[in-house]
Coordinates of C-alpha atoms in Angstrom, one line a residue:
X1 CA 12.5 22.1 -4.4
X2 CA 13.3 18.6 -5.3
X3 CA 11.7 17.1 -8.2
X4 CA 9.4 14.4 -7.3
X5 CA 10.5 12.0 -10.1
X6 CA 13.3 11.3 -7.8
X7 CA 11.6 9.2 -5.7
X8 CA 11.1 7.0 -8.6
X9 CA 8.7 4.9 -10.0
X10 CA 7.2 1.2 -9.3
X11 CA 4.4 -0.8 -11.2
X12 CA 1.4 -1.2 -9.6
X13 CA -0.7 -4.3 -10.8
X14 CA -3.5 -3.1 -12.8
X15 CA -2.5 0.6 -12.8
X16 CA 1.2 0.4 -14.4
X17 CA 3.7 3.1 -13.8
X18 CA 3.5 5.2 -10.2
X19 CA 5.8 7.3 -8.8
X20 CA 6.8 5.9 -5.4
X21 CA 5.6 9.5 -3.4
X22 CA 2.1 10.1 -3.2
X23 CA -0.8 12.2 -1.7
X24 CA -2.9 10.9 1.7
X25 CA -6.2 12.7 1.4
X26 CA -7.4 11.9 5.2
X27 CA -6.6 15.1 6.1
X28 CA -8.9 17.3 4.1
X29 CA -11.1 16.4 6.4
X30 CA -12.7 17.9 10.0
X31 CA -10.8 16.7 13.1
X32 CA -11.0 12.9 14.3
X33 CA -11.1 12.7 10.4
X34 CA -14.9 13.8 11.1
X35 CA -17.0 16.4 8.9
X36 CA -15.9 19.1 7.3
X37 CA -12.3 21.0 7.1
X38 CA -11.6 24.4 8.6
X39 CA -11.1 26.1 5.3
X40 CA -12.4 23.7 2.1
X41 CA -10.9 26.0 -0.3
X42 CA -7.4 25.7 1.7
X43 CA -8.5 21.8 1.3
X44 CA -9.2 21.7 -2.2
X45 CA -6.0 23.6 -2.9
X46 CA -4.1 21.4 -1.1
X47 CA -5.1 18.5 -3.7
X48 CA -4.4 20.7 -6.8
X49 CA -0.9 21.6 -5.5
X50 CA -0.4 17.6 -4.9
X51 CA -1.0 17.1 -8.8
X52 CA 0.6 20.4 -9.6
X53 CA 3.7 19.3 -8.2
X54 CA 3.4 16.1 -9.9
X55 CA 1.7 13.7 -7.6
X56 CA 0.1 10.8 -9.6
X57 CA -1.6 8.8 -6.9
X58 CA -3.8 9.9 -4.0
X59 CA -5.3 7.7 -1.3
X60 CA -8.6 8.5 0.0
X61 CA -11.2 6.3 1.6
X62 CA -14.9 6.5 2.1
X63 CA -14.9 6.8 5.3
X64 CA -12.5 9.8 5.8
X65 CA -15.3 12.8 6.6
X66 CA -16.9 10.3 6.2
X67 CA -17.5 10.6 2.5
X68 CA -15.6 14.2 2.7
X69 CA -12.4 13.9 1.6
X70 CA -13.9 11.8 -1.7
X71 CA -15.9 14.6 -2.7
X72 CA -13.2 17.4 -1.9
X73 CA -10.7 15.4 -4.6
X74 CA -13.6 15.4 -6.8
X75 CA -14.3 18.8 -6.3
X76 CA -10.7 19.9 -7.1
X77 CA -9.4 18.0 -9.4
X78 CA -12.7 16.9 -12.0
X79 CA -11.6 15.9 -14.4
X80 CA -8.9 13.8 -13.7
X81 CA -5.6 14.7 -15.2
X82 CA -4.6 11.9 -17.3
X83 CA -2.1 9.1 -15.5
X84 CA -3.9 10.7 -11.6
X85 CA -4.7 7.5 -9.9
X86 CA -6.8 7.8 -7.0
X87 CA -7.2 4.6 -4.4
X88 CA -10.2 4.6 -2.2
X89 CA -11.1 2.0 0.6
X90 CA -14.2 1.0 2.0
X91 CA -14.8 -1.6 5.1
X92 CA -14.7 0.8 8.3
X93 CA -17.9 2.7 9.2
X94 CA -17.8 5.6 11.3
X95 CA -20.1 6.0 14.5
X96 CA -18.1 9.6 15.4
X97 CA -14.9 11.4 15.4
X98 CA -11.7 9.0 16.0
X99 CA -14.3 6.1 15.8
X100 CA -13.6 3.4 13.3
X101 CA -15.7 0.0 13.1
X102 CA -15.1 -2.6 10.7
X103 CA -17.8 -4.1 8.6
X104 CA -16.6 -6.1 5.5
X105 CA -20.2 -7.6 4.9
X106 CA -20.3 -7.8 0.8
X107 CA -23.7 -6.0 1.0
X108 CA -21.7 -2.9 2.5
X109 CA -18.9 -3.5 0.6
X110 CA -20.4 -2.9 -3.0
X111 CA -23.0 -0.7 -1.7
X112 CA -19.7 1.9 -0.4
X113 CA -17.9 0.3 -4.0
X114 CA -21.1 2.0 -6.0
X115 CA -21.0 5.5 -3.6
X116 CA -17.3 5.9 -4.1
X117 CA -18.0 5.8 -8.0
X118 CA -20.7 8.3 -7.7
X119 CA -18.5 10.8 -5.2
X120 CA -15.1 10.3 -7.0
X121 CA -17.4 10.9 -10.9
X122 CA -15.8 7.7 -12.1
X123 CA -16.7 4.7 -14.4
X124 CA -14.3 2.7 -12.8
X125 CA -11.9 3.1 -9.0
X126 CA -8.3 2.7 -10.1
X127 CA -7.6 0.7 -6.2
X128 CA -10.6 -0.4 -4.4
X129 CA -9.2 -1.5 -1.3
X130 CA -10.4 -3.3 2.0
X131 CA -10.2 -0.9 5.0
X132 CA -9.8 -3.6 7.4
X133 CA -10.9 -7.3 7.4
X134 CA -13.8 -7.9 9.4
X135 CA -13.6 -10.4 12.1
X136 CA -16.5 -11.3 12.2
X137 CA -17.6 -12.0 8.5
X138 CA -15.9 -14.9 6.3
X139 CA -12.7 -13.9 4.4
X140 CA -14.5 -15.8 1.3
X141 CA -17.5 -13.3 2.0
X142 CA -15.5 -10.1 1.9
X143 CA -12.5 -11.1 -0.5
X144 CA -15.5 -12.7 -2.9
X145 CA -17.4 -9.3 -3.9
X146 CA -14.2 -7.6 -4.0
X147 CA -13.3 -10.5 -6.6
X148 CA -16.8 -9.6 -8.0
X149 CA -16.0 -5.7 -8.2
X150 CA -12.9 -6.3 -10.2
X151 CA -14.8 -8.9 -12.8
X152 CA -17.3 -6.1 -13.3
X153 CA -15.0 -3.6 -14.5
X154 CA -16.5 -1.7 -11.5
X155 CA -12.6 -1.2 -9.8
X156 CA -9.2 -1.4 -11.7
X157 CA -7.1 -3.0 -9.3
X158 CA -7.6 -4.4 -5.5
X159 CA -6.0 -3.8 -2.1
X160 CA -5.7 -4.7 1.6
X161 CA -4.9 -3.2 4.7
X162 CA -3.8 -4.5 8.0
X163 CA -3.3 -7.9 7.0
X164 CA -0.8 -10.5 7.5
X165 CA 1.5 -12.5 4.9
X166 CA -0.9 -15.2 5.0
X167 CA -4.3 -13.1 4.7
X168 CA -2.4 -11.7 1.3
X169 CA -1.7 -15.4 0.4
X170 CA -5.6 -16.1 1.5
X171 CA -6.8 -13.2 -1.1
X172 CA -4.3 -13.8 -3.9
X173 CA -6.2 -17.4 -4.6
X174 CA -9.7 -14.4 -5.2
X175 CA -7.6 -11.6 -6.8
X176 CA -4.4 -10.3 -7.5
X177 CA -3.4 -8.4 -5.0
X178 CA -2.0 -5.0 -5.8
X179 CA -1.0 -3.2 -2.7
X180 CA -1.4 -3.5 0.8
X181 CA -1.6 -0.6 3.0
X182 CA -0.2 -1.4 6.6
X183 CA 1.2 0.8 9.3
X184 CA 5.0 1.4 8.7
X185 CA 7.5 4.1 10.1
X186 CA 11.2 4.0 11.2
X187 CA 8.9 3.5 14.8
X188 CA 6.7 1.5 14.0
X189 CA 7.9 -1.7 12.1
X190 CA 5.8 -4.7 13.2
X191 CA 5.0 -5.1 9.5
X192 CA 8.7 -6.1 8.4
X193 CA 7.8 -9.6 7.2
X194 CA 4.6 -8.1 5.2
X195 CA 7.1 -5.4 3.2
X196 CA 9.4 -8.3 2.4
X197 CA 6.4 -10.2 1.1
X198 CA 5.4 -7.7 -0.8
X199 CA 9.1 -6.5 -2.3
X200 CA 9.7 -10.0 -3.6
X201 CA 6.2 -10.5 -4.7
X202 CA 6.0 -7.3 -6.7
X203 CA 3.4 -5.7 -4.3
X204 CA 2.6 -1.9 -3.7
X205 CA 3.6 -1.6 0.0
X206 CA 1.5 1.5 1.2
X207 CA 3.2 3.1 4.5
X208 CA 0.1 4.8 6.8
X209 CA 1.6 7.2 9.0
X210 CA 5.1 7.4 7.4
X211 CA 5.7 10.4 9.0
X212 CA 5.4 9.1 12.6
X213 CA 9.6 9.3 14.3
X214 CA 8.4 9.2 17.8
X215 CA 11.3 9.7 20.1
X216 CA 13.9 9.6 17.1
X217 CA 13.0 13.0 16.0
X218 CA 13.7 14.5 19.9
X219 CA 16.9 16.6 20.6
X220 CA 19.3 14.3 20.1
X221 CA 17.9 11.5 18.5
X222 CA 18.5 9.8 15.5
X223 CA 16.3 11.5 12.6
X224 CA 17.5 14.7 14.7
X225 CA 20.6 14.2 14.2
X226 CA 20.2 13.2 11.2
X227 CA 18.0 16.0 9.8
X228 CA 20.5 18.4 11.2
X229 CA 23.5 17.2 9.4
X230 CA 21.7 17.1 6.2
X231 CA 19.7 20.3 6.5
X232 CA 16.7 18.7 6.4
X233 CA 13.2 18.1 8.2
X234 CA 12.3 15.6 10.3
X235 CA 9.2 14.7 7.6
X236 CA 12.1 14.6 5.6
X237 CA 14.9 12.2 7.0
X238 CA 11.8 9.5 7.2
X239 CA 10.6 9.3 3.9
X240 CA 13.9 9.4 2.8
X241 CA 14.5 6.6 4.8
X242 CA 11.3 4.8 4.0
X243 CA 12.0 5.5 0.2
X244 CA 15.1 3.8 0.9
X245 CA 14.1 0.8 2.1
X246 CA 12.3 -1.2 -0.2
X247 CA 11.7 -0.7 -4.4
X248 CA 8.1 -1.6 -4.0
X249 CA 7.7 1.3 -0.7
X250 CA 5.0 3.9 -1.6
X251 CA 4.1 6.5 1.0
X252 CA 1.5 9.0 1.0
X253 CA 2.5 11.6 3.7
X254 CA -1.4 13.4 4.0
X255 CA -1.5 17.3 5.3
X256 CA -4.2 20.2 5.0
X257 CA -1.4 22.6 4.6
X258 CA 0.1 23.5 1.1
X259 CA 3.7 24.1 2.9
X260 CA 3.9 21.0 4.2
X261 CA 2.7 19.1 1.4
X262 CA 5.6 20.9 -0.6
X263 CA 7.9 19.9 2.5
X264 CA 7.2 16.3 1.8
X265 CA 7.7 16.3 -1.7
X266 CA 10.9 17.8 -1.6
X267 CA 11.6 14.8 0.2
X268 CA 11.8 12.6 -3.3
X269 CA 15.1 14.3 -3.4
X270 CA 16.9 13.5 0.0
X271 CA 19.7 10.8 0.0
X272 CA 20.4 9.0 3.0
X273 CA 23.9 8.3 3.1
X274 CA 25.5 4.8 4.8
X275 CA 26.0 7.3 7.8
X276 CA 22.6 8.3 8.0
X277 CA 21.2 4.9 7.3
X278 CA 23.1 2.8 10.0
X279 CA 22.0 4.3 12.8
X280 CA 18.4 4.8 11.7
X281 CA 18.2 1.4 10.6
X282 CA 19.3 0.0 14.3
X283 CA 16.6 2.4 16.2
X284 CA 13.0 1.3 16.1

């Protein structure tokens, strides 16, 4: 298995060193991300193996479970190993399985700020970031407390998801922003301009669903093809090619299954070569 220090490392504002392959914790949760796992044992182990294989940053959010998948990491892994960074977001309530509402009133906001610190056992949240803006509430409302949160020695560091280029501008006059967390996959790359903001900005650019290849990983397609050639996986081929493509990239690939958390790991050491890179670059 490929050591994960080959993915390398980036600095993350307000954290310092990470290495550029993380842990998604959604998954230690009941399906729709709803309740309780299967097996929380089989959950729980899944986190230690993340950290005993070297993972040093795990992304969790209240409302995985909701509330679950904070409690499981706290479970397994309390106390923290020192340099574990774990990232949590609030901002999205939950109404039932697959259901996901955004609220970014600041009310909520520090209310879910203050029962992440109680879940996780922490003085302070090393990335406290927003789930999604809220439509319907101001930007200066929601990016405010979070302002708040970070001059209170309450979080480390602060985050967004979903957001544009100019809602990152929008927040970086409140707080530095360390990392945005948008959806980005060799299918799925409607956030190009967002990465390049955040590569020449110096921005922790968080992939959700990294794993996701769509048709490219069919018979025949490109991550097939490409996977086959290499003697890799699928899961493989695009984190490779998602390690690949920016300096500032950070994915967190998120199982309940030890083997496949291994699988992705191993992935810090896979190499896309000029012939693998061409033609996944060119399908989308």
């Amino acid at each position: 298995m490929s050591d994960i220090t080959a993915a390398g490392t980036l600095e993350f504002t307000g954290l310092g060193t990470v290495t550029r392959l993380g842990f998604g914790a959604m998954r230690l949760t009941g399906p729709g991300i709803w309740g309780e796992p299967a097996d929380a044992e089989t959950a729980r182990a899944v986190a230690r193996r993340a950290v005993d294989l070297g993972v040093d940053f795990i992304d969790t959010a209240d409302s995985y479970g909701p509330e679950v998948s904070e409690r499981i990491l706290a479970e397994a892994l309390h106390p923290y190993p020192p340099g574990l960074r774990i990232a949590t977001k609030a901002g999205q309530v939950r109404t039932g399985p697959n259901r996901w509402i955004p609220v970014g009133r600041a009310e909520y906001l520090r209310q879910q700020a203050e029962l992440s610190l109680r879940r996780l056992r922490v003085e302070a949240l090393d990335v406290f970031q927003l789930h999604r803006i809220d439509p319907k509430v101001e930007l200066a409302e929601q990016f405010g407390v979070m302002a708040e949160l970070l001059a209170e020695g309450k979080v480390r560091s602060l985050g967004l998801s979903e957001v544009s280029v100019e809602e990152i501008r929008i927040a970086q006059t409140y707080f530095p922003v360390s990392s945005v967390q948008n959806r980005y996959s060799l299918v799925h790359r409607g956030s190009e301009g967002v990465l390049e903001h955040c590569t020449d900005h110096g921005i922790a650019f968080i992939p959700w669903a990294p794993l996701d290849a769509g048709r490219l990983a069919a018979p025949g397609g490109a991550v097939d093809a490409v996977a086959t050639r290499l003697g890799v996986t699928h899961s493989q081929v695009a984190l490779g090619w998602l390690l690949q493509r920016s300096p500032m990239m950070l994915p967190i690939p998120g199982t309940g299954s030890v083997a496949h958390l291994e699988e992705n790991v191993a992935a810090a050491g896979v190499i896309l070569d000029d012939a693998a890179l061409v033609p996944l670059d060119a399908a989308s």
